[in-house]
Amino acid sequence: MHANMKIRLIGKEGAEWRTKHESYLRQAYGAEILHDFRNDIDGIDVVAHDFELVNEADLIIVNGEQEIGPGASMEMVFAKQLGKPVLTILPMRKGIHEMRAGKEWIHPFILAFSDKIIAKIEDLPKITDFKS
């Protein structure tokens, strides 16, 4: 990661995870976090706004610590179409990342639309080969 990188955090709004991750990314990397919370728009304008933020970002980080909703899924697909690197934070969680028959299993759609998968945000320094 480089200084002044623009990062788009994707996941459940208003959750404690966002504050924690934003703080970590700012302190560790001086990252600019692209916010998506706006109460002056709704409906299809929200989609356009969120896609605009994905387009502007250097890196997309998806919170898989909680359920990945339809909006987050669409933003992942859009990011991949744009060639943006997508990092998914995904600890072991039933039905999406678990052990099956003694092997690690990750939902195929998460695998297909993530460049890297890590268990927690603090594992980010180990990532050295992003395309950014």
PDB file of C-alpha atoms in Angstrom:
ATOM      1  CA  MET A   1       0.000   0.000   0.000  1.00  0.00           C
ATOM      2  CA  HIS A   2       1.172   3.500  -0.679  1.00  0.00           C
ATOM      3  CA  ALA A   3       0.661   6.751   1.209  1.00  0.00           C
ATOM      4  CA  ASN A   4      -2.484   8.710   0.430  1.00  0.00           C
ATOM      5  CA  MET A   5      -4.187   5.650  -1.006  1.00  0.00           C
ATOM      6  CA  LYS A   6      -7.942   6.072  -1.437  1.00  0.00           C
ATOM      7  CA  ILE A   7      -9.795   3.174   0.147  1.00  0.00           C
ATOM      8  CA  ARG A   8     -13.455   2.272  -0.196  1.00  0.00           C
ATOM      9  CA  LEU A   9     -14.794   0.247   2.749  1.00  0.00           C
ATOM     10  CA  ILE A  10     -17.748  -1.915   1.790  1.00  0.00           C
ATOM     11  CA  GLY A  11     -20.062  -3.449   4.370  1.00  0.00           C
ATOM     12  CA  LYS A  12     -22.864  -2.812   6.784  1.00  0.00           C
ATOM     13  CA  GLU A  13     -23.348   0.906   7.441  1.00  0.00           C
ATOM     14  CA  GLY A  14     -23.309   2.391  10.905  1.00  0.00           C
ATOM     15  CA  ALA A  15     -21.469  -0.558  12.384  1.00  0.00           C
ATOM     16  CA  GLU A  16     -18.583  -0.370  14.845  1.00  0.00           C
ATOM     17  CA  TRP A  17     -16.297  -2.225  12.411  1.00  0.00           C
ATOM     18  CA  ARG A  18     -16.177   0.784  10.083  1.00  0.00           C
ATOM     19  CA  THR A  19     -14.887   3.175  12.785  1.00  0.00           C
ATOM     20  CA  LYS A  20     -12.270   0.633  13.903  1.00  0.00           C
ATOM     21  CA  HIS A  21     -11.024  -0.105  10.374  1.00  0.00           C
ATOM     22  CA  GLU A  22     -10.987   3.551   9.311  1.00  0.00           C
ATOM     23  CA  SER A  23      -8.902   4.460  12.341  1.00  0.00           C
ATOM     24  CA  TYR A  24      -6.442   1.621  11.699  1.00  0.00           C
ATOM     25  CA  LEU A  25      -6.058   2.462   7.993  1.00  0.00           C
ATOM     26  CA  ARG A  26      -5.537   6.168   8.663  1.00  0.00           C
ATOM     27  CA  GLN A  27      -2.970   5.571  11.409  1.00  0.00           C
ATOM     28  CA  ALA A  28      -1.037   2.758   9.733  1.00  0.00           C
ATOM     29  CA  TYR A  29      -1.093   4.037   6.148  1.00  0.00           C
ATOM     30  CA  GLY A  30      -2.349   7.624   6.062  1.00  0.00           C
ATOM     31  CA  ALA A  31      -5.144   6.336   3.849  1.00  0.00           C
ATOM     32  CA  GLU A  32      -8.030   8.470   2.667  1.00  0.00           C
ATOM     33  CA  ILE A  33     -11.306   6.694   3.373  1.00  0.00           C
ATOM     34  CA  LEU A  34     -14.055   7.285   0.817  1.00  0.00           C
ATOM     35  CA  HIS A  35     -17.311   7.592   2.754  1.00  0.00           C
ATOM     36  CA  ASP A  36     -20.633   6.559   1.373  1.00  0.00           C
ATOM     37  CA  PHE A  37     -23.023   7.764   4.040  1.00  0.00           C
ATOM     38  CA  ARG A  38     -25.289  10.482   2.680  1.00  0.00           C
ATOM     39  CA  ASN A  39     -28.786  11.251   3.882  1.00  0.00           C
ATOM     40  CA  ASP A  40     -29.567  13.669   1.061  1.00  0.00           C
ATOM     41  CA  ILE A  41     -29.955  10.949  -1.584  1.00  0.00           C
ATOM     42  CA  ASP A  42     -31.974   7.765  -1.890  1.00  0.00           C
ATOM     43  CA  GLY A  43     -33.067   5.096  -4.319  1.00  0.00           C
ATOM     44  CA  ILE A  44     -31.091   4.701  -7.497  1.00  0.00           C
ATOM     45  CA  ASP A  45     -28.962   7.746  -6.583  1.00  0.00           C
ATOM     46  CA  VAL A  46     -27.420   5.708  -3.748  1.00  0.00           C
ATOM     47  CA  VAL A  47     -26.287   3.086  -6.259  1.00  0.00           C
ATOM     48  CA  ALA A  48     -24.780   5.700  -8.566  1.00  0.00           C
ATOM     49  CA  HIS A  49     -23.012   7.378  -5.622  1.00  0.00           C
ATOM     50  CA  ASP A  50     -21.589   4.107  -4.297  1.00  0.00           C
ATOM     51  CA  PHE A  51     -20.369   3.071  -7.751  1.00  0.00           C
ATOM     52  CA  GLU A  52     -18.729   6.499  -8.117  1.00  0.00           C
ATOM     53  CA  LEU A  53     -16.803   5.861  -4.889  1.00  0.00           C
ATOM     54  CA  VAL A  54     -15.683   2.439  -6.143  1.00  0.00           C
ATOM     55  CA  ASN A  55     -14.482   4.080  -9.352  1.00  0.00           C
ATOM     56  CA  GLU A  56     -12.510   6.689  -7.378  1.00  0.00           C
ATOM     57  CA  ALA A  57     -10.880   4.178  -4.989  1.00  0.00           C
ATOM     58  CA  ASP A  58      -7.406   2.675  -5.306  1.00  0.00           C
ATOM     59  CA  LEU A  59      -8.356  -0.289  -3.118  1.00  0.00           C
ATOM     60  CA  ILE A  60     -11.671  -1.863  -2.094  1.00  0.00           C
ATOM     61  CA  ILE A  61     -11.885  -3.499   1.337  1.00  0.00           C
ATOM     62  CA  VAL A  62     -14.935  -5.671   1.983  1.00  0.00           C
ATOM     63  CA  ASN A  63     -16.083  -6.467   5.500  1.00  0.00           C
ATOM     64  CA  GLY A  64     -16.912 -10.172   5.497  1.00  0.00           C
ATOM     65  CA  GLU A  65     -16.914 -10.254   9.292  1.00  0.00           C
ATOM     66  CA  GLN A  66     -20.658  -9.682   8.953  1.00  0.00           C
ATOM     67  CA  GLU A  67     -23.100 -10.726   6.266  1.00  0.00           C
ATOM     68  CA  ILE A  68     -22.205  -9.373   2.840  1.00  0.00           C
ATOM     69  CA  GLY A  69     -25.400  -7.802   1.530  1.00  0.00           C
ATOM     70  CA  PRO A  70     -26.601  -7.292  -2.039  1.00  0.00           C
ATOM     71  CA  GLY A  71     -25.154  -3.780  -2.340  1.00  0.00           C
ATOM     72  CA  ALA A  72     -21.716  -4.908  -1.180  1.00  0.00           C
ATOM     73  CA  SER A  73     -21.846  -7.855  -3.583  1.00  0.00           C
ATOM     74  CA  MET A  74     -22.659  -5.583  -6.514  1.00  0.00           C
ATOM     75  CA  GLU A  75     -19.853  -3.194  -5.577  1.00  0.00           C
ATOM     76  CA  MET A  76     -17.416  -6.134  -5.529  1.00  0.00           C
ATOM     77  CA  VAL A  77     -18.476  -7.145  -9.039  1.00  0.00           C
ATOM     78  CA  PHE A  78     -18.250  -3.546 -10.276  1.00  0.00           C
ATOM     79  CA  ALA A  79     -14.784  -3.133  -8.729  1.00  0.00           C
ATOM     80  CA  LYS A  80     -13.525  -6.257 -10.481  1.00  0.00           C
ATOM     81  CA  GLN A  81     -14.930  -5.040 -13.802  1.00  0.00           C
ATOM     82  CA  LEU A  82     -12.919  -1.839 -13.308  1.00  0.00           C
ATOM     83  CA  GLY A  83      -9.788  -3.813 -12.456  1.00  0.00           C
ATOM     84  CA  LYS A  84      -9.689  -2.491  -8.878  1.00  0.00           C
ATOM     85  CA  PRO A  85      -8.004  -4.667  -6.238  1.00  0.00           C
ATOM     86  CA  VAL A  86     -10.523  -6.149  -3.818  1.00  0.00           C
ATOM     87  CA  LEU A  87      -9.462  -7.287  -0.346  1.00  0.00           C
ATOM     88  CA  THR A  88     -12.014  -9.210   1.703  1.00  0.00           C
ATOM     89  CA  ILE A  89     -11.736  -9.512   5.473  1.00  0.00           C
ATOM     90  CA  LEU A  90     -13.217 -12.931   6.113  1.00  0.00           C
ATOM     91  CA  PRO A  91     -12.704 -14.828   9.354  1.00  0.00           C
ATOM     92  CA  MET A  92     -14.067 -18.351   9.671  1.00  0.00           C
ATOM     93  CA  ARG A  93     -17.856 -18.080   9.472  1.00  0.00           C
ATOM     94  CA  LYS A  94     -20.414 -20.814   8.857  1.00  0.00           C
ATOM     95  CA  GLY A  95     -21.677 -21.000   5.290  1.00  0.00           C
ATOM     96  CA  ILE A  96     -19.135 -18.617   3.798  1.00  0.00           C
ATOM     97  CA  HIS A  97     -15.686 -19.602   5.166  1.00  0.00           C
ATOM     98  CA  GLU A  98     -15.406 -22.879   7.018  1.00  0.00           C
ATOM     99  CA  MET A  99     -13.666 -26.211   7.215  1.00  0.00           C
ATOM    100  CA  ARG A 100     -15.222 -28.919   5.036  1.00  0.00           C
ATOM    101  CA  ALA A 101     -13.874 -32.449   5.012  1.00  0.00           C
ATOM    102  CA  GLY A 102     -10.694 -31.187   6.674  1.00  0.00           C
ATOM    103  CA  LYS A 103     -10.076 -28.465   4.074  1.00  0.00           C
ATOM    104  CA  GLU A 104     -10.622 -24.733   4.150  1.00  0.00           C
ATOM    105  CA  TRP A 105     -13.651 -23.765   2.056  1.00  0.00           C
ATOM    106  CA  ILE A 106     -14.582 -20.237   0.966  1.00  0.00           C
ATOM    107  CA  HIS A 107     -17.791 -19.428  -0.886  1.00  0.00           C
ATOM    108  CA  PRO A 108     -16.949 -19.472  -4.623  1.00  0.00           C
ATOM    109  CA  PHE A 109     -18.411 -16.010  -5.298  1.00  0.00           C
ATOM    110  CA  ILE A 110     -16.239 -14.496  -2.568  1.00  0.00           C
ATOM    111  CA  LEU A 111     -13.205 -16.234  -4.078  1.00  0.00           C
ATOM    112  CA  ALA A 112     -14.067 -15.100  -7.606  1.00  0.00           C
ATOM    113  CA  PHE A 113     -14.466 -11.423  -6.701  1.00  0.00           C
ATOM    114  CA  SER A 114     -11.648 -11.040  -4.145  1.00  0.00           C
ATOM    115  CA  ASP A 115      -7.989 -10.605  -5.016  1.00  0.00           C
ATOM    116  CA  LYS A 116      -6.939 -11.358  -1.454  1.00  0.00           C
ATOM    117  CA  ILE A 117      -8.721 -12.723   1.601  1.00  0.00           C
ATOM    118  CA  ILE A 118      -7.442 -12.088   5.110  1.00  0.00           C
ATOM    119  CA  ALA A 119      -8.862 -13.030   8.501  1.00  0.00           C
ATOM    120  CA  LYS A 120      -8.541  -9.583  10.120  1.00  0.00           C
ATOM    121  CA  ILE A 121      -7.589  -6.025   9.171  1.00  0.00           C
ATOM    122  CA  GLU A 122      -4.320  -6.313  11.084  1.00  0.00           C
ATOM    123  CA  ASP A 123      -3.168  -8.917   8.511  1.00  0.00           C
ATOM    124  CA  LEU A 124      -3.051  -6.170   5.859  1.00  0.00           C
ATOM    125  CA  PRO A 125       0.705  -5.464   6.261  1.00  0.00           C
ATOM    126  CA  LYS A 126       1.382  -9.009   5.062  1.00  0.00           C
ATOM    127  CA  ILE A 127      -0.140  -8.146   1.674  1.00  0.00           C
ATOM    128  CA  THR A 128       2.614  -6.981  -0.658  1.00  0.00           C
ATOM    129  CA  ASP A 129       1.424  -7.889  -4.127  1.00  0.00           C
ATOM    130  CA  PHE A 130      -1.652  -5.791  -4.816  1.00  0.00           C
ATOM    131  CA  LYS A 131      -1.950  -4.286  -8.272  1.00  0.00           C
ATOM    132  CA  SER A 132      -2.341  -0.741  -6.882  1.00  0.00           C
TER     133      SER A 132
END
